[in-house]
Coordinates of C-alpha atoms and ligand atoms in Angstrom, one line a residue:
M1 CA 20.7 7.3 28.9
N2 CA 18.8 9.8 26.9
R3 CA 15.9 8.2 24.9
V4 CA 14.3 10.4 22.3
Y5 CA 10.7 10.6 21.1
N6 CA 10.9 8.5 17.9
F7 CA 8.0 9.3 15.5
S8 CA 9.2 6.7 13.0
A9 CA 6.5 4.9 10.9
G10 CA 8.3 1.6 11.4
P11 CA 10.3 0.1 12.8
S12 CA 9.1 2.2 15.6
M13 CA 9.1 2.8 19.3
L14 CA 8.6 -0.1 21.7
P15 CA 7.2 0.4 25.2
L16 CA 10.0 1.1 27.6
P17 CA 8.8 -1.4 30.2
V18 CA 9.0 -4.1 27.5
L19 CA 12.6 -3.1 26.5
E20 CA 13.6 -3.1 30.2
K21 CA 12.1 -6.5 30.8
A22 CA 13.7 -7.9 27.7
A23 CA 17.1 -6.4 28.8
S24 CA 16.7 -7.9 32.3
E25 CA 16.4 -11.4 30.8
L26 CA 18.5 -10.9 27.6
I27 CA 21.4 -13.1 28.7
C28 CA 19.5 -15.7 30.8
Y29 CA 15.8 -16.3 30.4
E30 CA 14.2 -17.5 33.6
D31 CA 16.2 -20.6 34.7
S32 CA 17.0 -21.8 31.2
G33 CA 20.6 -20.7 31.5
M34 CA 20.5 -19.1 28.0
S35 CA 19.0 -16.2 26.0
V36 CA 15.7 -16.6 24.2
M37 CA 17.8 -15.9 21.1
E38 CA 19.9 -19.0 21.7
M39 CA 17.2 -21.6 22.6
S40 CA 15.7 -24.3 20.3
H41 CA 12.3 -23.4 19.1
R42 CA 11.3 -27.0 19.9
S43 CA 12.3 -26.7 23.5
P44 CA 9.6 -26.8 26.3
V45 CA 10.8 -23.3 27.4
Y46 CA 10.2 -21.8 24.0
D47 CA 7.0 -23.7 23.5
K48 CA 5.6 -21.9 26.5
I49 CA 6.7 -18.5 25.2
I50 CA 5.0 -19.0 21.8
K51 CA 1.8 -20.5 23.4
D52 CA 1.7 -17.6 25.9
A53 CA 2.1 -15.1 23.1
E54 CA -0.8 -16.6 21.2
A55 CA -3.0 -16.8 24.3
A56 CA -2.3 -13.2 25.1
L57 CA -3.1 -12.0 21.6
R58 CA -6.3 -14.0 21.6
K59 CA -7.3 -12.5 24.8
L60 CA -6.4 -8.9 23.8
M61 CA -8.2 -9.1 20.4
Q62 CA -10.9 -11.5 21.6
I63 CA -10.1 -13.7 18.6
P64 CA -12.9 -16.3 18.2
N65 CA -12.0 -20.0 18.5
H66 CA -12.6 -20.7 14.8
Y67 CA -9.7 -18.4 13.8
K68 CA -6.1 -19.6 13.6
V69 CA -3.3 -17.3 14.7
L70 CA -0.1 -17.7 12.7
F71 CA 3.4 -16.2 13.5
L72 CA 5.1 -15.9 10.1
Q73 CA 8.0 -14.2 8.4
G74 CA 8.5 -12.2 5.3
G75 CA 6.8 -9.0 6.4
A76 CA 3.3 -7.8 5.4
S77 CA 4.5 -7.6 1.8
T78 CA 4.8 -11.4 1.6
Q79 CA 1.1 -11.5 2.5
F80 CA 0.3 -9.6 -0.7
A81 CA 1.1 -12.9 -2.5
A82 CA 0.1 -15.3 0.2
V83 CA -3.5 -13.9 0.3
P84 CA -4.3 -14.7 -3.4
L85 CA -2.4 -17.9 -3.3
N86 CA -4.4 -19.2 -0.4
L87 CA -7.9 -17.7 -1.0
M88 CA -8.5 -17.9 -4.7
K89 CA -10.9 -20.5 -5.8
T90 CA -12.5 -18.9 -8.9
G91 CA -9.5 -16.7 -9.5
K92 CA -11.3 -13.5 -9.0
A93 CA -10.9 -10.9 -6.2
D94 CA -11.8 -7.3 -5.4
Y95 CA -9.3 -4.7 -4.2
V96 CA -9.7 -1.2 -2.8
V97 CA -6.7 1.0 -3.2
T98 CA -6.3 3.7 -0.6
G99 CA -2.5 4.1 -0.5
Q100 CA 0.8 2.6 -1.5
F101 CA 0.6 -0.6 0.4
S102 CA -2.9 -1.5 -0.9
K103 CA -1.7 -0.7 -4.3
K104 CA 1.3 -3.0 -4.0
A105 CA -1.1 -5.7 -2.7
Y106 CA -3.4 -5.1 -5.7
K107 CA -0.5 -5.3 -8.2
E108 CA 1.0 -8.5 -6.6
A109 CA -2.4 -10.2 -6.7
Q110 CA -2.7 -9.6 -10.5
K111 CA 0.0 -12.3 -10.9
Y112 CA -2.5 -14.9 -9.7
G113 CA -5.9 -14.0 -11.0
E114 CA -8.5 -11.6 -12.3
I115 CA -8.3 -8.6 -9.9
R116 CA -11.0 -6.0 -9.9
L117 CA -10.3 -2.5 -8.6
V118 CA -13.5 -1.6 -6.8
A119 CA -12.5 1.9 -5.7
S120 CA -9.4 4.0 -5.3
S121 CA -8.7 7.3 -3.5
E122 CA -5.8 8.1 -5.7
D123 CA -7.8 10.9 -7.4
K124 CA -7.2 13.0 -4.2
N125 CA -3.8 11.7 -3.3
N126 CA -5.3 9.1 -0.9
T127 CA -6.6 11.7 1.5
Y128 CA -9.9 10.0 2.0
I129 CA -11.6 6.6 2.3
P130 CA -14.2 5.6 -0.3
R131 CA -17.8 4.9 0.9
L132 CA -18.7 1.4 -0.3
T133 CA -21.7 -0.8 0.1
R134 CA -22.3 -4.4 -0.5
E135 CA -23.5 -3.7 -4.1
D136 CA -20.0 -2.4 -5.0
F137 CA -18.4 -5.8 -4.6
S138 CA -18.6 -8.6 -7.2
A139 CA -20.8 -11.5 -6.2
D140 CA -18.2 -13.9 -7.6
A141 CA -15.2 -12.5 -5.8
D142 CA -13.2 -14.9 -3.6
Y143 CA -12.4 -12.1 -1.2
V144 CA -12.2 -8.4 -0.9
H145 CA -8.9 -6.8 0.1
I146 CA -8.4 -3.5 2.0
C147 CA -5.7 -1.8 3.9
F148 CA -7.3 -0.6 7.1
N149 CA -4.8 2.1 8.1
N150 CA -2.7 3.8 5.5
T151 CA 0.6 4.4 7.1
I152 CA 2.0 6.8 4.5
Y153 CA -1.1 9.0 4.0
G154 CA -2.3 9.0 7.6
T155 CA -5.8 7.7 6.8
K156 CA -7.9 4.9 8.4
W157 CA -11.1 3.3 7.4
D158 CA -13.8 4.7 9.8
Y159 CA -16.0 1.8 9.0
I160 CA -15.8 -1.9 8.1
P161 CA -17.2 -2.4 4.6
D162 CA -20.1 -4.8 4.4
T163 CA -19.0 -7.5 1.9
G164 CA -21.9 -9.8 2.7
D165 CA -20.6 -13.5 2.4
I166 CA -17.4 -12.5 0.7
P167 CA -14.5 -12.8 3.1
L168 CA -12.9 -9.5 3.9
V169 CA -9.1 -9.5 4.0
A170 CA -7.4 -6.6 5.8
D171 CA -3.9 -5.3 6.2
L172 CA -3.8 -4.0 9.8
S173 CA 0.0 -3.5 10.0
S174 CA -0.1 0.0 11.3
C175 CA -3.2 0.0 13.5
I176 CA -3.4 -3.5 15.0
L177 CA -3.8 -3.4 18.8
S178 CA -4.5 0.4 18.7
E179 CA -8.2 -0.2 19.5
P180 CA -10.6 -3.2 19.6
V181 CA -11.6 -4.7 16.2
D182 CA -14.4 -7.2 15.6
V183 CA -12.3 -10.0 14.3
S184 CA -15.5 -11.9 13.2
K185 CA -16.1 -9.3 10.5
F186 CA -12.9 -10.4 8.7
G187 CA -11.8 -13.6 6.9
V188 CA -8.1 -12.7 7.2
I189 CA -6.3 -10.1 9.2
Y190 CA -2.5 -9.7 8.7
A191 CA 0.0 -7.3 10.1
G192 CA 3.8 -6.8 10.0
A193 CA 4.9 -6.5 13.6
Q194 CA 7.4 -3.6 13.4
K195 CA 4.7 -0.8 13.7
N196 CA 2.8 -1.7 16.8
M197 CA 3.9 -5.1 18.1
A198 CA 7.5 -6.1 18.0
P199 CA 10.8 -5.7 16.0
A200 CA 10.8 -6.3 12.3
G201 CA 10.8 -10.0 11.2
L202 CA 7.4 -11.2 12.4
T203 CA 4.1 -11.1 10.6
V204 CA 0.9 -12.1 12.4
V205 CA -1.9 -13.6 10.3
I206 CA -5.3 -14.3 11.8
V207 CA -7.4 -16.5 9.5
R208 CA -10.8 -18.0 9.7
E209 CA -10.5 -21.8 9.7
D210 CA -13.0 -22.5 6.9
L211 CA -10.7 -20.5 4.5
L212 CA -7.8 -22.9 5.1
G213 CA -7.1 -25.7 2.6
N214 CA -7.8 -24.0 -0.7
A215 CA -4.3 -22.9 -1.6
R216 CA -3.2 -23.3 -5.2
P217 CA -1.2 -26.4 -5.8
D218 CA 1.9 -24.4 -6.7
T219 CA 1.8 -22.3 -3.5
P220 CA 5.2 -22.3 -1.8
A221 CA 5.1 -24.3 1.4
M222 CA 6.2 -21.3 3.4
L223 CA 3.1 -19.4 2.2
D224 CA 0.6 -22.1 2.7
Y225 CA -1.6 -21.0 5.6
K226 CA -2.9 -24.5 6.3
L227 CA 0.6 -26.0 6.5
M228 CA 1.6 -23.2 8.9
A229 CA -1.6 -23.7 11.0
D230 CA -1.2 -27.5 11.1
N231 CA 2.3 -27.0 12.3
D232 CA 1.5 -24.4 14.9
S233 CA 3.7 -21.9 13.1
M234 CA 6.6 -24.3 13.6
Y235 CA 6.9 -25.8 10.1
N236 CA 10.3 -24.2 10.1
T237 CA 12.1 -22.0 12.6
P238 CA 9.8 -19.1 13.5
P239 CA 11.2 -15.6 14.3
C240 CA 11.7 -16.7 17.9
Y241 CA 12.9 -13.6 19.5
C242 CA 10.4 -11.3 17.8
I243 CA 7.6 -13.5 19.0
Y244 CA 9.0 -13.3 22.5
I245 CA 9.0 -9.5 22.3
A246 CA 5.5 -9.5 20.9
K247 CA 4.4 -11.6 23.9
L248 CA 5.9 -8.9 26.2
V249 CA 4.0 -6.2 24.3
Y250 CA 0.7 -8.2 24.5
E251 CA 1.2 -8.6 28.2
W252 CA 2.0 -4.9 28.6
L253 CA -1.2 -4.1 26.8
L254 CA -3.2 -6.5 29.0
D255 CA -1.7 -4.9 32.1
M256 CA -2.7 -1.5 30.9
G257 CA -6.3 -2.7 30.7
G258 CA -6.5 -4.1 27.2
L259 CA -7.5 -2.6 23.9
E260 CA -10.4 -0.4 25.2
A261 CA -7.9 1.3 27.6
I262 CA -5.3 1.8 24.9
K263 CA -7.9 3.1 22.5
A264 CA -8.9 5.8 25.1
Y265 CA -5.3 6.7 25.5
N266 CA -4.7 6.8 21.8
E267 CA -7.8 9.0 21.2
K268 CA -6.6 11.4 23.8
K269 CA -3.1 11.4 22.4
C270 CA -4.0 12.0 18.8
A271 CA -6.5 14.7 19.8
V272 CA -3.6 16.8 21.3
L273 CA -2.2 17.0 17.7
Y274 CA -5.4 17.1 15.7
D275 CA -7.0 19.7 18.0
Y276 CA -4.0 21.9 17.6
L277 CA -3.9 21.4 13.8
D278 CA -7.6 22.4 13.6
S279 CA -7.1 25.5 15.7
Q280 CA -4.7 27.4 13.4
D281 CA -3.8 27.8 9.8
Y282 CA 0.0 27.6 9.7
Y283 CA -0.1 23.8 9.4
H284 CA -2.5 21.9 7.3
A285 CA -3.6 18.3 8.2
A286 CA -3.2 16.2 5.0
A287 CA -6.1 13.7 5.6
E288 CA -9.8 14.4 5.4
K289 CA -11.3 14.6 8.9
S290 CA -13.5 11.5 8.6
A291 CA -10.5 9.5 7.5
R292 CA -7.9 10.5 10.1
S293 CA -5.6 7.9 11.5
M294 CA -5.0 7.7 15.2
M295 CA -1.5 6.2 14.5
N296 CA 0.0 8.2 11.7
V297 CA -0.7 12.0 11.6
T298 CA 0.3 13.7 8.4
F299 CA 0.5 17.5 8.0
V300 CA 2.3 20.1 5.9
T301 CA 3.2 23.8 6.1
G302 CA 2.6 24.2 2.4
D303 CA 6.3 25.3 2.0
E304 CA 8.8 22.6 1.3
D305 CA 11.7 24.5 2.7
L306 CA 9.9 25.1 5.9
D307 CA 8.9 21.5 6.1
K308 CA 12.6 20.5 5.8
K309 CA 13.6 23.1 8.5
F310 CA 10.9 21.8 10.7
A311 CA 12.0 18.1 10.6
K312 CA 15.7 19.2 11.1
E313 CA 15.0 21.4 14.1
A314 CA 12.6 18.9 15.7
D315 CA 15.3 16.3 15.3
A316 CA 17.8 18.4 17.1
Q317 CA 15.3 18.7 20.0
G318 CA 15.0 14.9 20.4
M319 CA 11.9 14.4 18.2
K320 CA 13.1 12.0 15.5
N321 CA 11.8 10.9 12.1
L322 CA 9.1 13.5 11.6
K323 CA 9.8 13.9 7.9
G324 CA 6.8 12.8 5.8
H325 CA 7.0 10.2 3.1
R326 CA 8.0 11.7 -0.2
S327 CA 4.6 11.0 -1.8
V328 CA 2.9 13.3 0.8
G329 CA 5.7 15.6 1.7
G330 CA 5.6 17.6 4.9
M331 CA 5.6 15.8 8.2
R332 CA 4.3 12.6 9.6
A333 CA 4.1 11.8 13.3
S334 CA 3.7 8.1 13.9
I335 CA 2.3 7.9 17.4
Y336 CA 1.8 4.1 17.9
N337 CA 0.9 2.6 21.3
A338 CA 4.4 3.0 22.7
M339 CA 4.5 6.8 22.1
P340 CA 3.7 8.5 25.4
I341 CA 1.3 11.5 25.4
E342 CA 4.2 13.6 26.6
G343 CA 5.9 13.1 23.2
V344 CA 2.9 14.5 21.4
E345 CA 2.7 17.4 23.8
K346 CA 6.3 18.2 23.3
L347 CA 5.7 18.1 19.5
V348 CA 2.8 20.5 19.7
K349 CA 4.8 22.9 21.8
F350 CA 7.5 22.8 19.2
M351 CA 5.0 23.3 16.4
K352 CA 3.8 26.5 18.1
E353 CA 7.3 27.9 18.6
F354 CA 8.3 27.0 15.0
A355 CA 5.2 28.8 13.6
E356 CA 6.0 31.9 15.6
N357 CA 9.7 31.9 14.7
N358 CA 9.2 31.2 11.0
P359 CA 6.4 33.5 9.7
K360 CA 5.3 32.7 6.1
A361 CA 6.0 35.3 3.5
Ligands
PLP1 C1 4.8 -1.2 6.7 C2 3.6 -1.7 6.0 C3 3.6 -2.7 5.1 C4 4.9 -3.3 4.7 O1 5.4 -4.1 5.7 P1 6.7 -5.0 5.5 O2 6.8 -5.7 6.8 O3 7.8 -4.0 5.3 O4 6.5 -5.9 4.3 C5 2.4 -3.1 4.5 N1 1.3 -2.6 4.9 C6 1.2 -1.6 5.8 C7 -0.2 -1.0 6.1 C8 2.3 -1.1 6.4 O5 2.2 -0.1 7.3

């Protein structure tokens, strides 16, 4: 078996010990005589899996008791509609656009109410995070929506905006579990699982209890947070196997020492790449320094042909999916929790060789 370093933005690498554990019980889970994929979601065996998953996530993120944890489907993109449907009381909300996903969220919300664009970083191709204070938000907004880590552009909010009493809603798809977050600062946190938690098919929603029960009457049942919470994410069949893998990932993180420990590791890991980027001028880091993501590192050579050659040659050396998103160009190294530091060291070594072998005209 020859596993590569997979720098994909998502679906992305899973921790090897998690895959090994899943493989060892793929065909027969404990003494159930069947695979987790085959068991009823209402069985006592599965009930323990989903409850253990929630307990582990609560412990990892120190989620306060007055927040519900929901295991849902439809990807983070479904939340772009679920958020306005559940949270709008006056029909007004504030959005900050810092990349493609927050823009999609902003556009989707316009179907349901009066949506104000508070700030956007599109003027500089989303290379920075706007500085916002409480005064920037509308007093009558039902919520403020942000995307905390911008997967495509490689930027992350370096602060949590102060929205006063207005609930803050954040898409954490590509940075959840990469470091501790103060959940109590948010009304709703949501994240698709396929970046840093589990295979695609699961979306985790963490919602403050007092925000439940305000869904518009025409909200589809499957998007109604309260209905999902009242049924412990079992209103219908949940993504059973994804939740099981998520549980293994949460337990792996707890074993590693929790989110403080993984943060220290991620800081060290991304510094290998950023320190190198800052030490030379062959490659140029795309994001502004203050806005740099620990999870998605974007950089360019400034020459499209060289960028293409780079991704192709890296691929041949077992470093996969380094081609940047078409809106940024260049390269993107997604280095989620499961990417070992050795992968980033190998990448930097390759970057040095490539720069030497391909001098710019
Ligand atoms: C990947 C991603 C999405 C979209 O997730 P889906 O599960 O494909 O809907 C939304 N937001 C962010 C920040 C992402 O990284």
